Coordinates of C-alpha atoms in Angstrom, one line a residue:
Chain A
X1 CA 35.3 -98.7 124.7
X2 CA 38.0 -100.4 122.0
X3 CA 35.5 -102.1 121.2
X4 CA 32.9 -100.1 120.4
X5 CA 34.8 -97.9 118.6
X6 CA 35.5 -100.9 116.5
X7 CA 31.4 -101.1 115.7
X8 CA 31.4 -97.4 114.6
X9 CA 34.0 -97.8 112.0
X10 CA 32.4 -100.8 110.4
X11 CA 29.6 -99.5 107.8
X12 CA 25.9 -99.8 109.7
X13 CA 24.7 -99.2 106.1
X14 CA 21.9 -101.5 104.7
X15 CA 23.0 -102.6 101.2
X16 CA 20.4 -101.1 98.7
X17 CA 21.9 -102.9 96.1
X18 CA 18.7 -105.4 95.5
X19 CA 16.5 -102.4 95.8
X20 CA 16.0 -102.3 91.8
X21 CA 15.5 -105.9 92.0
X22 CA 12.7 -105.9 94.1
X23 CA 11.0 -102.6 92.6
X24 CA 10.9 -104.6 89.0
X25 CA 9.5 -107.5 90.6
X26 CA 6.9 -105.7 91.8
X27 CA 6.7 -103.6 88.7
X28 CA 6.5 -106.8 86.6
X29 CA 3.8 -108.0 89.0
X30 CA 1.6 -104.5 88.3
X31 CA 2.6 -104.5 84.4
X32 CA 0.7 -108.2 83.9
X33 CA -2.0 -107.2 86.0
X34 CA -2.7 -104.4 84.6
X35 CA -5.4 -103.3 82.2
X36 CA -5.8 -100.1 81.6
X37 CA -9.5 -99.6 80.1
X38 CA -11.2 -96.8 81.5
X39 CA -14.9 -98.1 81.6
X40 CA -17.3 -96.3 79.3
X41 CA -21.1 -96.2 78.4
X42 CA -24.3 -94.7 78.4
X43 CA -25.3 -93.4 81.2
X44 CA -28.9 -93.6 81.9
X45 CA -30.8 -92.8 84.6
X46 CA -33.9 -95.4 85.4
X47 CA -37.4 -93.9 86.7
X48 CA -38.3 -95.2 89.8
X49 CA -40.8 -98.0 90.2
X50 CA -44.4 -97.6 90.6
X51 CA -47.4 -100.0 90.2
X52 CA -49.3 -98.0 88.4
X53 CA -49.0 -97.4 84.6
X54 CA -48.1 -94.0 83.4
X55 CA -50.5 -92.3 81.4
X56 CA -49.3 -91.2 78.1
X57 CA -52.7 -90.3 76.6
X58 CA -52.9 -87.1 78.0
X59 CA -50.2 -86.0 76.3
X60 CA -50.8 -84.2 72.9
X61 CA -49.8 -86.4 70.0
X62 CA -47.8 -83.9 68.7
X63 CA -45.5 -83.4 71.3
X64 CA -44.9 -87.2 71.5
X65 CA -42.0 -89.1 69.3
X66 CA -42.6 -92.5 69.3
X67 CA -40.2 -95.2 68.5
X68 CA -40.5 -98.5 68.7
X69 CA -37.9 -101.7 67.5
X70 CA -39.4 -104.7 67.2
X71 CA -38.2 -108.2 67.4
X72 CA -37.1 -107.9 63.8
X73 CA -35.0 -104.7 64.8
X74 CA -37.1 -103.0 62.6
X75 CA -37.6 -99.1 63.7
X76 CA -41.2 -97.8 63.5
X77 CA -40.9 -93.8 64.0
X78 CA -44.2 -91.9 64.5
X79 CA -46.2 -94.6 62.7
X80 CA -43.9 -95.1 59.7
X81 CA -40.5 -97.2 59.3
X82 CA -37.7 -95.3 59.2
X83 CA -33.9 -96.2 59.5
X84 CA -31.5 -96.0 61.7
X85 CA -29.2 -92.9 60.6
X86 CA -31.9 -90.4 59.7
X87 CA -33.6 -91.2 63.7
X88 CA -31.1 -88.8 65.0
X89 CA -31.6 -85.6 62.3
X90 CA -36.0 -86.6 63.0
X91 CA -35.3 -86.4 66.3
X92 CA -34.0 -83.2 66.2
X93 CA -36.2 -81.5 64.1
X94 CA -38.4 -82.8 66.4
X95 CA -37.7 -81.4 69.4
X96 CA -36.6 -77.9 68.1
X97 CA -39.1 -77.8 65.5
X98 CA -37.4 -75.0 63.5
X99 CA -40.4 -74.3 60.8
X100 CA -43.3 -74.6 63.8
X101 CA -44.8 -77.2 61.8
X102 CA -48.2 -78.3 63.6
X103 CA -47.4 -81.9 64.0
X104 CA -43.6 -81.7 65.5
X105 CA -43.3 -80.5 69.5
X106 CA -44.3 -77.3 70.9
X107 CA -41.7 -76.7 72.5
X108 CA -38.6 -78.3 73.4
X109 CA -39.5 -78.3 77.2
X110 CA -42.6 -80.5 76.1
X111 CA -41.1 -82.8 73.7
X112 CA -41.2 -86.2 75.0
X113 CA -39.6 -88.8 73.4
X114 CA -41.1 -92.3 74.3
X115 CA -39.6 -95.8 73.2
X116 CA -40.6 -99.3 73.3
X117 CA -39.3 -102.5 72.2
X118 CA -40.2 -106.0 72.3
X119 CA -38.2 -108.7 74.0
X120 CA -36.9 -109.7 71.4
X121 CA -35.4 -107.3 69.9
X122 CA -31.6 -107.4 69.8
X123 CA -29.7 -105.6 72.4
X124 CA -27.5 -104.0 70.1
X125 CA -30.3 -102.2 68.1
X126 CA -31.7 -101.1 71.0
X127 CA -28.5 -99.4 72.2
X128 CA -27.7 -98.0 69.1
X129 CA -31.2 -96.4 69.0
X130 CA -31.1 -95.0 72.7
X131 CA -27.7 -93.3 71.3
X132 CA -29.2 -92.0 68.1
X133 CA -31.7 -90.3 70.7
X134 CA -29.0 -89.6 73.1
X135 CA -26.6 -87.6 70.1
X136 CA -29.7 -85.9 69.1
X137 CA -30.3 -84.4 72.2
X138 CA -26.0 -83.7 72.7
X139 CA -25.6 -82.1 69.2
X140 CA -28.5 -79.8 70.7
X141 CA -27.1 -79.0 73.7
X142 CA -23.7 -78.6 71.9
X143 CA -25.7 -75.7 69.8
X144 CA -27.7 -74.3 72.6
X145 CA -24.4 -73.6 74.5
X146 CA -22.4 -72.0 71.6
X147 CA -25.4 -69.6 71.5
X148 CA -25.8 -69.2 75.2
X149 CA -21.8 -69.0 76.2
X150 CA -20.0 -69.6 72.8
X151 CA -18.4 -72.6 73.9
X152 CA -19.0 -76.3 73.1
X153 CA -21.0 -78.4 75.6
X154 CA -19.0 -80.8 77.9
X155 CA -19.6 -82.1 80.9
X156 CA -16.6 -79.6 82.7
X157 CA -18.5 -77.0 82.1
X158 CA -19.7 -75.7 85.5
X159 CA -23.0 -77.4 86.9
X160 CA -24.6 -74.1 86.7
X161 CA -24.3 -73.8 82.8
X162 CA -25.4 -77.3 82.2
X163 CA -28.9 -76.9 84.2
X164 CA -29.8 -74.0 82.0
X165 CA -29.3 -75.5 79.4
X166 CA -30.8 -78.6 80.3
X167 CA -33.7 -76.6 81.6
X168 CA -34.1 -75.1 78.3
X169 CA -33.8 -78.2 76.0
X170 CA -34.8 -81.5 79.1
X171 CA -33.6 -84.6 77.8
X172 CA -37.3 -86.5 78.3
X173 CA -37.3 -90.7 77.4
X174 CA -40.2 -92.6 78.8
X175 CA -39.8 -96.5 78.0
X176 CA -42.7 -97.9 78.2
X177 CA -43.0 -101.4 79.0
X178 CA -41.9 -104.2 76.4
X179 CA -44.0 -106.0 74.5
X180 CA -43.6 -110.7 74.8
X181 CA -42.6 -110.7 70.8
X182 CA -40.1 -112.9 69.5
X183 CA -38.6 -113.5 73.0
X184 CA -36.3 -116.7 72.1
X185 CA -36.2 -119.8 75.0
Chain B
X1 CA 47.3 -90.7 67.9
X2 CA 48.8 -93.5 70.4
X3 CA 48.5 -91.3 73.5
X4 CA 45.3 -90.4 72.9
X5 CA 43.9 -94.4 72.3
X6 CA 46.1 -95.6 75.7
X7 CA 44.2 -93.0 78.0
X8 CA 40.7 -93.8 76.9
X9 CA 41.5 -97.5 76.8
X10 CA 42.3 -96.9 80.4
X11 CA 39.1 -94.8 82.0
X12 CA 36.6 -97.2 82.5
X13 CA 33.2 -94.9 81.8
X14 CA 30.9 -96.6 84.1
X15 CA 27.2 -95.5 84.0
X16 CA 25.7 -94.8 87.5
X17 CA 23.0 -96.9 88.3
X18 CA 22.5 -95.0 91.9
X19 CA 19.1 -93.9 90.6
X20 CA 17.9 -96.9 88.9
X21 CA 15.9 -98.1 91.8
X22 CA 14.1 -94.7 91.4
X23 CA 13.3 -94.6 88.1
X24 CA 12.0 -98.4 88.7
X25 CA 10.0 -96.8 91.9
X26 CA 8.4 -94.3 89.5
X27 CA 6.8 -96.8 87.2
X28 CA 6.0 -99.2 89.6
X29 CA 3.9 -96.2 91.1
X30 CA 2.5 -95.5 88.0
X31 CA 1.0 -98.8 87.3
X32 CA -0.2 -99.3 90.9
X33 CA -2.1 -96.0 90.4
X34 CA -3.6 -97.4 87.3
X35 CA -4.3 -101.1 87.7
X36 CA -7.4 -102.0 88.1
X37 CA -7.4 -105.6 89.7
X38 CA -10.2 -107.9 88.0
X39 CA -12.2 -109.1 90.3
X40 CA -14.1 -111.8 88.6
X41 CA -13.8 -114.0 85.6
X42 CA -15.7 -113.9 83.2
X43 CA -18.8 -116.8 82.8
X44 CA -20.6 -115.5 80.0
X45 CA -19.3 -114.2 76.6
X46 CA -19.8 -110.0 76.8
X47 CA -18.7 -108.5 73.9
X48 CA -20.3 -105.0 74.7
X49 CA -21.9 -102.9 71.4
X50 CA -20.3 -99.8 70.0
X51 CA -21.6 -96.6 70.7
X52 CA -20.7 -92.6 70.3
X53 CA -22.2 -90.8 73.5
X54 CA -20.5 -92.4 75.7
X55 CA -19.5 -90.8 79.4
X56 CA -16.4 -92.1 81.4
X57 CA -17.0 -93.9 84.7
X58 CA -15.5 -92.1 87.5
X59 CA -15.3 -93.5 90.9
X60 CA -14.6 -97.1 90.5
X61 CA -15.6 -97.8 94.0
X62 CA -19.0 -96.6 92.8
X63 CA -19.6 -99.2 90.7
X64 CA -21.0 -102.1 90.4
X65 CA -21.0 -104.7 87.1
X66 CA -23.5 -106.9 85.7
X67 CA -22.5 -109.0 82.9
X68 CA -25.5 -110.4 80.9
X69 CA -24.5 -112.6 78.0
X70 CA -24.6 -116.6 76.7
X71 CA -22.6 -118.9 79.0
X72 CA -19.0 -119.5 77.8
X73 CA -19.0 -123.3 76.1
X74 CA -17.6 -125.0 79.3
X75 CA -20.0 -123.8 81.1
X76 CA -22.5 -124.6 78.8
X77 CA -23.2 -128.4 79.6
X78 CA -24.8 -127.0 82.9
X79 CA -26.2 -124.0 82.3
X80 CA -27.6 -123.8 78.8
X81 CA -27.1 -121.8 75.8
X82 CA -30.1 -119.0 76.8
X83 CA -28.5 -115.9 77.9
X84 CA -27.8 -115.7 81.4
X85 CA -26.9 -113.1 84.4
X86 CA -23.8 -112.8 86.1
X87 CA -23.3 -111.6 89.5
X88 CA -19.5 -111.1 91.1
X89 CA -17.8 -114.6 90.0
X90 CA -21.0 -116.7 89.6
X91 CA -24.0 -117.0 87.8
X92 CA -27.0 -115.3 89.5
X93 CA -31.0 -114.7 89.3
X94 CA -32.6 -112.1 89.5
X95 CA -33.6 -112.7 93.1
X96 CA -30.5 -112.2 93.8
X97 CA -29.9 -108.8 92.5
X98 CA -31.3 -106.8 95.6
X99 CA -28.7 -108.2 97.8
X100 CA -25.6 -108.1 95.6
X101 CA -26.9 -104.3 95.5
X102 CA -26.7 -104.4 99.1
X103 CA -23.4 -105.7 99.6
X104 CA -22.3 -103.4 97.9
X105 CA -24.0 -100.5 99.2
X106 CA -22.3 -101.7 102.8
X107 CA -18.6 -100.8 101.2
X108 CA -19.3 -97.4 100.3
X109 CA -20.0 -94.8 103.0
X110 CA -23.8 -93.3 103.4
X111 CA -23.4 -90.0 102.1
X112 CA -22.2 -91.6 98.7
X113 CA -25.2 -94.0 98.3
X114 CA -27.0 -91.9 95.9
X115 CA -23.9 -92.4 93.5
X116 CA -23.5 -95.6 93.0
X117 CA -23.6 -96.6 89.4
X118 CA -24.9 -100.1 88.4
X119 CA -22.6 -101.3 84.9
X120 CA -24.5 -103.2 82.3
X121 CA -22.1 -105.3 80.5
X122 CA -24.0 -107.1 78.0
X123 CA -23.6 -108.8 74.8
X124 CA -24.9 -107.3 72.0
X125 CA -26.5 -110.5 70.2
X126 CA -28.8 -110.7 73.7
X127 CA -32.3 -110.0 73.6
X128 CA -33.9 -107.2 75.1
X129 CA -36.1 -109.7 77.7
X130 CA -33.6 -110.5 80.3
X131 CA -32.2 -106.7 80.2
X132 CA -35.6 -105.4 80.5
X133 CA -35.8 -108.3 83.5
X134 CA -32.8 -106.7 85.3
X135 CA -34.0 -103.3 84.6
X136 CA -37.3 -103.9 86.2
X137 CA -35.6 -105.4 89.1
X138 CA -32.7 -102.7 90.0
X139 CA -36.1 -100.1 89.4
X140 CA -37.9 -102.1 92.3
X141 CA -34.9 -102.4 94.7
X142 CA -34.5 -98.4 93.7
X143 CA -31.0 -98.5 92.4
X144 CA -32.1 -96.0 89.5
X145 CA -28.2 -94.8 88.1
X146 CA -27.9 -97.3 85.3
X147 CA -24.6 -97.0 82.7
X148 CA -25.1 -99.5 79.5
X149 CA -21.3 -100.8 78.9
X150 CA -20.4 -100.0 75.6
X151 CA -17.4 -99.4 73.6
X152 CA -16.1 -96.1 71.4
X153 CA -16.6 -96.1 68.2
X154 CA -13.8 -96.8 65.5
X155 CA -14.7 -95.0 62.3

């Protein structure tokens, strides 16, 4: 019993003094390991695969915006070169065709916009187009919701919103299959 | 004057460190919240385009990466200059793209399949042939949700 009593006097305490030492270790582990970049891109999603080609030529002309980059990364936009920072402002006028003009899009919910490249054009130009096309169709959406809701477009807003306006104004790219120019060996 | 000097001189002002341990616990939980633990190294040289529209990549267990870019000069002796297709740590064709898909798809649980996101990292001096190649290729095995890597912007 003495001796028991003896063991409840002395301290059963861990010592929690190396804690901190441990916790940086491990932090110091983390900190080099770390990289903190959020990963960010287009987002884009592919049609599905089918054998057979899609046919384009029963589409009107005018409801079709064709772009195409060659190996030279030269843009050819309905037929005539163009560059690349007035693709977004054609591309819009376009699609909303403000002045019903008979050779821009019906309407929006027919506009299609179809693209095409060769193989060897550079990856770079060809991104920078398909965002050209992609903030064309944004800075419409952005407008469409300010009208419809009288906020700016984002993807919080609830699912709901976004399909109405997305059914108003569809965000239509067909990529047709590349051309063999200028693919290097 | 001399009273006042003896007392401080005296009184040791010790800072408690009884919550250091915490404070260190609270950051080492912030950066184990935040790391993302690279998986593979790097074979090709992927310096990914800039671009405006871009969306953020959520679910990290969603995703897959592709790199597509020229082999780094070490590797270069083997495998050539021509750009080339990297699959998890090694260099890949694409007949091997199905199954990579696969493997992946066995990691994430069924009612999440139609999420998953394949990550283009590619070089912006590539040509459009071998993109268009993996393009085709994720299209026939049907993964169809497709994010092009790219970087924001810097005015």
């Amino acid at each position: 019993m003495a001796k028991s009593k003896a063991r409840d006097k002395v301290s059963t305490e861990i010592n929690a003094g190396s804690m901190a030492d441990i916790a940086f270790l491990l932090l110091i582990f983390f900190l080099v390991t770390t990289t903190i970049d959020v990963d960010k891109g287009i987002r884009v999603k592919l049609p599905p695969w089918s054998d057979e080609e899609p046919d384009i030529q029963r589409l009107k002309e005018r409801n079709v915006f064709s772009v195409l980059v060659n190996a030279q990364n030269q843009l050819l936009v309905r037929g005539e070169l163009a560059k690349l920072d007035e693709l977004k402002d054609r591309a819009k006028e376009f699609i909303m065709n403000p002045n019903n003009r008979p050779d821009l899009a019906e309407k929006p919910t027919k506009a299609i916009i179809s693209l095409k490249n060769d193989r060897g054009t550079n990856y770079k130009t060809y991104l920078q187009v398909y965002n050209e096309l992609k903030a064309a169709y944004n800075e419409l959406w952005d407008e469409e919701c300010r009208k419809m809701y009288g906020v700016p477009y984002s993807e919080d807003l609830p699912l709901a919103m976004r399909k109405a306006i997305k059914k108003k104004i569809p965000f239509v790219l067909s990529e047709a299959e590349p051309t063999n120019y200028g693919e290097e060996q | 004057m001399a009273k006042f000097k003896k007392k401080r001189g005296k009184t040791t002002p010790a800072i408690s460190t009884a919550s250091l341990p915490d404070i260190i616990f609270m950051l080492l939980f912030f950066f184990m919240v935040v790391t993302v633990l690279r998986d593979s190294e790097l074979m090709v040289r992927v310096i990914v385009p800039e671009a405006t529209e871009l969306d953020k990549l959520e679910q990290k267990s969603l995703v897959h990466y592709m790199y597509i870019g020229r082999p780094l000069k070490k590797y270069q002796a083997v495998y050539g200059t021509s750009p080339r297709l990297q699959l998890g740590d090694k260099f890949a064709t694409l007949e091997d793209i199905p199954l990579f898909i696969e493997k992946h798809k066995l990691t994430v649980p069924e009612s999440q399949h139609g999420r998953i996101t394949t990550s283009l990292r590619v070089d912006g001096d590539v040509t459009m042939g071998i993109v268009t190649d993996v393009k085709t290729k994720l299209r026939k095995s049907g993964q169809l949700l497709v994010n092009y890597s790219a970087r924001p912007k810097v005015e």
